[in-house]
Tab-separated table of C-alpha atoms in Angstrom:
chain	number	residue	atom	x	y	z
A	218	MET	CA	54.470	182.374	86.417
A	219	LYS	CA	55.820	185.302	83.853
A	220	TYR	CA	53.004	184.050	81.392
A	221	LEU	CA	50.274	184.733	84.334
A	222	ILE	CA	52.301	187.902	85.766
A	223	CYS	CA	52.188	188.906	81.910
A	224	LEU	CA	48.446	188.506	81.355
A	225	LEU	CA	47.049	189.605	84.642
A	226	LEU	CA	49.099	193.314	83.780
A	227	GLY	CA	47.877	193.325	79.727
A	228	PHE	CA	43.961	192.465	79.808
A	229	SER	CA	44.141	193.398	83.384
A	230	THR	CA	40.409	195.395	82.681
A	231	LEU	CA	39.037	193.474	80.241
A	232	LEU	CA	39.077	190.286	83.449
A	233	THR	CA	38.495	192.467	86.466
A	234	LEU	CA	34.917	194.559	84.282
A	235	PRO	CA	31.779	192.553	84.114
A	236	ALA	CA	30.746	190.878	80.719
A	237	GLN	CA	28.480	194.005	80.144
A	238	ALA	CA	30.650	196.925	80.358
A	239	GLN	CA	32.973	195.556	78.161
A	240	ARG	CA	32.873	195.878	74.441
A	241	LYS	CA	29.529	197.210	73.106
A	242	THR	CA	31.229	196.768	69.207
A	243	LYS	CA	28.958	195.085	66.219
A	244	VAL	CA	30.640	192.822	64.189
A	245	LYS	CA	29.814	192.389	60.211
A	246	THR	CA	30.466	189.200	58.657
A	247	LYS	CA	30.135	187.551	55.766
A	248	GLY	CA	26.755	187.412	54.456
A	249	ASP	CA	25.855	190.993	56.174
A	250	VAL	CA	25.038	188.973	59.904
A	251	ALA	CA	25.934	191.935	62.855
A	252	VAL	CA	26.764	189.703	66.002
A	253	SER	CA	26.402	192.256	68.566
A	254	ALA	CA	27.783	191.919	72.351
A	255	ALA	CA	24.923	190.075	73.365
A	256	ASN	CA	26.469	186.984	72.776
A	257	ARG	CA	29.244	187.120	74.728
A	258	LEU	CA	27.031	186.758	77.240
A	259	GLN	CA	25.344	183.264	75.514
A	260	PRO	CA	26.835	179.834	75.974
A	261	LEU	CA	29.364	179.311	73.138
A	262	PHE	CA	28.672	183.033	71.804
A	263	GLY	CA	25.019	181.772	70.614
A	264	GLY	CA	25.909	179.501	67.669
A	265	ILE	CA	27.966	181.756	65.937
A	266	SER	CA	30.865	180.670	64.327
A	267	PRO	CA	34.307	180.238	65.980
A	268	ALA	CA	35.585	182.722	62.734
A	269	GLN	CA	32.572	185.147	63.791
A	270	ALA	CA	33.080	184.442	67.953
A	271	GLN	CA	37.263	185.145	67.155
A	272	ALA	CA	36.167	188.839	65.415
A	273	LEU	CA	33.863	189.941	68.213
A	274	VAL	CA	36.477	189.021	71.167
A	275	GLY	CA	38.937	191.170	69.225
A	276	ALA	CA	42.312	190.478	67.029
A	277	ALA	CA	43.992	192.292	69.687
A	278	PHE	CA	42.400	190.373	72.087
A	279	LEU	CA	43.726	187.007	70.891
A	280	ALA	CA	47.231	187.858	69.806
A	281	ASP	CA	47.672	189.279	73.946
A	282	VAL	CA	46.551	185.912	74.573
A	283	GLU	CA	49.072	183.752	71.917
A	284	ARG	CA	51.641	186.240	73.841
A	285	SER	CA	51.163	185.118	77.319
A	286	PHE	CA	49.662	181.799	77.263
A	287	PRO	CA	52.043	178.756	76.811
A	288	SER	CA	49.229	177.326	74.041
A	289	LYS	CA	45.886	177.866	73.403
A	290	THR	CA	45.849	174.493	75.959
A	291	GLU	CA	46.869	176.532	78.529
A	292	ALA	CA	44.988	179.952	78.294
A	293	SER	CA	41.467	177.610	78.059
A	294	ARG	CA	42.141	175.639	81.441
A	295	PHE	CA	42.830	179.546	83.238
A	296	PHE	CA	39.493	180.755	81.553
A	297	SER	CA	37.616	178.307	82.119
A	298	THR	CA	39.535	177.670	85.898
A	299	LYS	CA	38.253	181.856	85.796
A	300	GLY	CA	34.690	180.732	85.011
A	301	TYR	CA	34.312	178.386	88.377
A	302	GLU	CA	35.292	181.348	90.032
A	303	TYR	CA	32.999	184.335	89.108
A	304	LEU	CA	30.288	181.130	89.054
A	305	THR	CA	31.735	180.504	93.255
A	306	GLU	CA	31.345	184.877	93.328
A	307	GLY	CA	28.113	185.275	91.909
A	308	LYS	CA	28.240	186.347	88.646
A	309	PRO	CA	27.393	184.245	86.457
A	310	ASP	CA	27.587	186.828	83.203
A	311	THR	CA	31.092	186.761	83.667
A	312	ALA	CA	31.687	183.518	83.496
A	313	VAL	CA	29.700	182.427	81.217
A	314	TYR	CA	32.214	185.035	78.943
A	315	ARG	CA	35.389	182.931	80.391
A	316	PHE	CA	33.266	180.072	79.746
A	317	ASN	CA	32.937	181.510	76.050
A	318	LEU	CA	36.511	181.606	75.761
A	319	ALA	CA	37.984	179.155	76.570
A	320	TRP	CA	35.999	176.759	74.475
A	321	LEU	CA	37.345	179.596	71.547
A	322	LEU	CA	40.324	179.116	72.034
A	323	ASP	CA	39.833	175.288	73.033
A	324	PRO	CA	36.499	173.457	71.644
A	325	LYS	CA	38.076	170.075	73.631
A	326	ASN	CA	37.977	171.741	76.305
A	327	ALA	CA	35.245	169.892	78.208
A	328	GLU	CA	35.435	172.314	81.173
A	329	ALA	CA	34.352	174.975	79.156
A	330	TYR	CA	31.075	172.814	78.180
A	331	ARG	CA	30.178	171.853	81.923
A	332	GLY	CA	30.886	175.453	83.321
A	333	LEU	CA	28.758	176.270	80.759
A	334	GLY	CA	25.996	174.162	81.036
A	335	VAL	CA	26.182	174.708	84.901
A	336	VAL	CA	25.219	178.517	84.431
A	337	ALA	CA	22.020	176.932	82.469
A	338	SER	CA	20.576	174.882	85.055
A	339	ARG	CA	19.644	177.786	86.069
A	340	ASN	CA	17.479	178.159	83.142
A	341	PRO	CA	13.120	177.657	83.976
A	342	THR	CA	13.875	174.339	81.158
A	343	PRO	CA	17.112	172.171	81.254
A	344	ASP	CA	17.137	172.054	77.823
A	345	GLN	CA	19.667	173.671	76.850
A	346	SER	CA	21.956	172.149	80.292
A	347	ILE	CA	21.674	168.817	78.843
A	348	SER	CA	22.758	170.203	75.720
A	349	LEU	CA	26.118	171.093	76.893
A	350	LEU	CA	26.773	168.147	79.182
A	351	THR	CA	26.078	166.115	76.300
A	352	GLN	CA	28.622	168.376	74.042
A	353	GLY	CA	31.493	168.242	78.021
A	354	LEU	CA	30.782	164.572	78.154
A	355	ALA	CA	31.985	163.220	75.257
A	356	LEU	CA	35.141	165.007	75.019
A	357	ALA	CA	34.828	163.431	78.978
A	358	PRO	CA	33.589	159.989	79.459
A	359	ASN	CA	34.138	159.363	82.620
A	360	ASP	CA	34.288	162.772	84.111
A	361	ALA	CA	32.312	161.530	87.670
A	362	LEU	CA	31.301	165.285	88.040
A	363	MET	CA	29.893	165.912	83.832
A	364	LEU	CA	27.511	162.937	84.568
A	365	ALA	CA	26.727	163.786	87.779
A	366	ASP	CA	25.086	167.174	86.615
A	367	LEU	CA	24.481	165.593	83.626
A	368	GLY	CA	22.168	162.617	85.457
A	369	SER	CA	20.320	165.680	87.827
A	370	SER	CA	19.372	167.776	85.028
A	371	TYR	CA	17.655	164.530	83.199
A	372	LEU	CA	16.043	164.677	86.698
A	373	ILE	CA	15.091	168.440	86.986
A	374	ARG	CA	13.950	167.107	83.288
A	375	TYR	CA	11.899	164.034	84.077
A	376	GLU	CA	10.308	166.270	87.131
A	377	GLN	CA	8.827	168.843	84.803
A	378	THR	CA	7.708	166.146	81.923
A	379	LYS	CA	7.140	162.847	83.316
A	380	LYS	CA	8.729	160.741	81.337
A	381	LYS	CA	10.049	157.773	82.170
A	382	LYS	CA	12.649	158.098	79.518
A	383	ASP	CA	14.072	160.887	81.239
A	384	LEU	CA	14.918	158.933	84.647
A	385	THR	CA	16.226	156.580	83.234
A	386	THR	CA	18.239	158.347	81.423
A	387	GLY	CA	19.176	160.217	84.032
A	388	ASN	CA	19.998	156.906	86.261
A	389	ASP	CA	21.970	155.846	83.995
A	390	TYR	CA	23.512	159.147	84.031
A	391	LEU	CA	24.209	158.671	88.304
A	392	GLN	CA	24.809	155.511	88.351
A	393	ARG	CA	28.005	156.213	86.243
A	394	ALA	CA	28.774	159.268	88.964
A	395	VAL	CA	28.949	156.977	91.886
A	396	ALA	CA	30.157	153.973	90.260
A	397	THR	CA	33.597	156.876	89.222
A	398	ASP	CA	33.636	158.492	92.359
A	399	PRO	CA	31.699	156.982	94.910
A	400	LYS	CA	33.384	159.598	97.450
A	401	ASN	CA	30.256	162.147	95.319
A	402	ALA	CA	28.169	163.080	98.019
A	403	ALA	CA	25.917	165.164	95.989
A	404	ALA	CA	25.325	162.259	93.106
A	405	TRP	CA	24.252	159.598	95.893
A	406	GLN	CA	21.553	162.313	97.135
A	407	GLN	CA	20.273	163.646	93.354
A	408	LEU	CA	20.447	159.119	93.308
A	409	ALA	CA	18.200	158.457	95.788
A	410	ARG	CA	15.831	160.966	94.759
A	411	VAL	CA	16.004	158.436	91.532
A	412	TYR	CA	14.983	156.294	93.625
A	413	TYR	CA	12.226	157.627	96.106
A	414	LEU	CA	10.189	158.547	92.228
A	415	GLN	CA	10.370	154.601	91.478
A	416	GLU	CA	9.190	153.708	94.747
A	417	ASP	CA	12.551	152.314	96.043
A	418	TYR	CA	12.195	153.855	99.905
A	419	THR	CA	15.085	151.064	101.236
A	420	LYS	CA	17.177	152.058	97.870
A	421	ALA	CA	16.475	155.685	98.863
A	422	TRP	CA	17.718	156.087	102.412
A	423	ASP	CA	21.139	153.979	101.509
A	424	ALA	CA	21.762	156.248	98.838
A	425	THR	CA	20.702	159.494	101.513
A	426	HIS	CA	22.912	157.804	104.230
A	427	LYS	CA	26.172	157.425	102.242
A	428	GLY	CA	25.940	160.565	100.253
A	429	GLY	CA	25.104	162.117	104.019
A	430	ASP	CA	28.539	159.285	105.045
A	431	LEU	CA	30.207	162.233	102.787
A	432	SER	CA	29.162	164.990	103.758
A	433	ILE	CA	26.082	166.331	106.001
A	434	ASN	CA	25.774	169.612	103.632
A	435	SER	CA	25.052	167.465	100.471
A	436	ILE	CA	22.020	166.588	102.407
A	437	ASP	CA	18.345	168.158	101.448
A	438	PHE	CA	16.031	167.554	104.326
A	439	ASN	CA	13.047	168.522	102.301
A	440	PHE	CA	13.892	165.547	100.353
A	441	LEU	CA	14.244	163.504	103.377
A	442	SER	CA	10.599	164.997	105.094
A	443	GLU	CA	9.204	163.691	102.158
A	444	LEU	CA	11.176	160.208	101.978
A	445	MET	CA	10.244	159.794	105.834
A	446	THR	CA	6.479	160.063	105.684
A	447	LYS	CA	6.863	157.142	102.513
A	448	MET	CA	9.216	155.592	104.701
A	449	PRO	CA	11.082	155.840	108.245
A	450	ASP	CA	14.712	155.782	108.183
A	451	PRO	CA	15.727	152.352	109.127
A	452	GLN	CA	19.570	153.689	111.144
A	453	GLY	CA	17.289	155.748	112.733
A	454	LYS	CA	19.397	158.850	112.377
A	455	PHE	CA	17.177	160.490	111.208
A	456	LYS	CA	12.987	161.069	113.065
């Protein structure tokens, strides 16, 4: 716990201020390319190199991290956890910076990519979310949450583009998600929508019930209304 106490004492200002309120510096990099503080709020620092990101974060901060944690891996896990906490609190910008720090400290931390992918899922199109989640899945191929998020993102893209390949890919990831974790209620509900779009309403109802039995809060009642217009509930639970 010592390193956590040191972190809270040494980084209290950084961790409590919104990302927008943090240093507004500009960093000159090799080739005279300017990197602004706005990069902090872009997934993976907007695609700049790790060296550029380290310069943007600052040597003093990185030194404090090294003193306060037993390893960069531990520090990365801490910041990815903080990222999810800020997401829960409705602070996506601050969450992005924490996930970026997690990535910078350990590029193999799959949760950094997943967290950024979750934030990016709020974009008008799911392309960036798919890219980030795919990178995360490469590091954690059996992560049921990552599989479900990625499947859901492809499903969103299918509903925008109507490309059957996106529906097939989304289905594949969601099938893997429920196979890996049969108790993932949200994944079952997304799978129900896949079956609905495939006009297999019996399977759609089956998946809906499986998800609902695990968590009633997982049910999208707007989708349920759409499904009932195609086929009554075989179990008679919903009318």
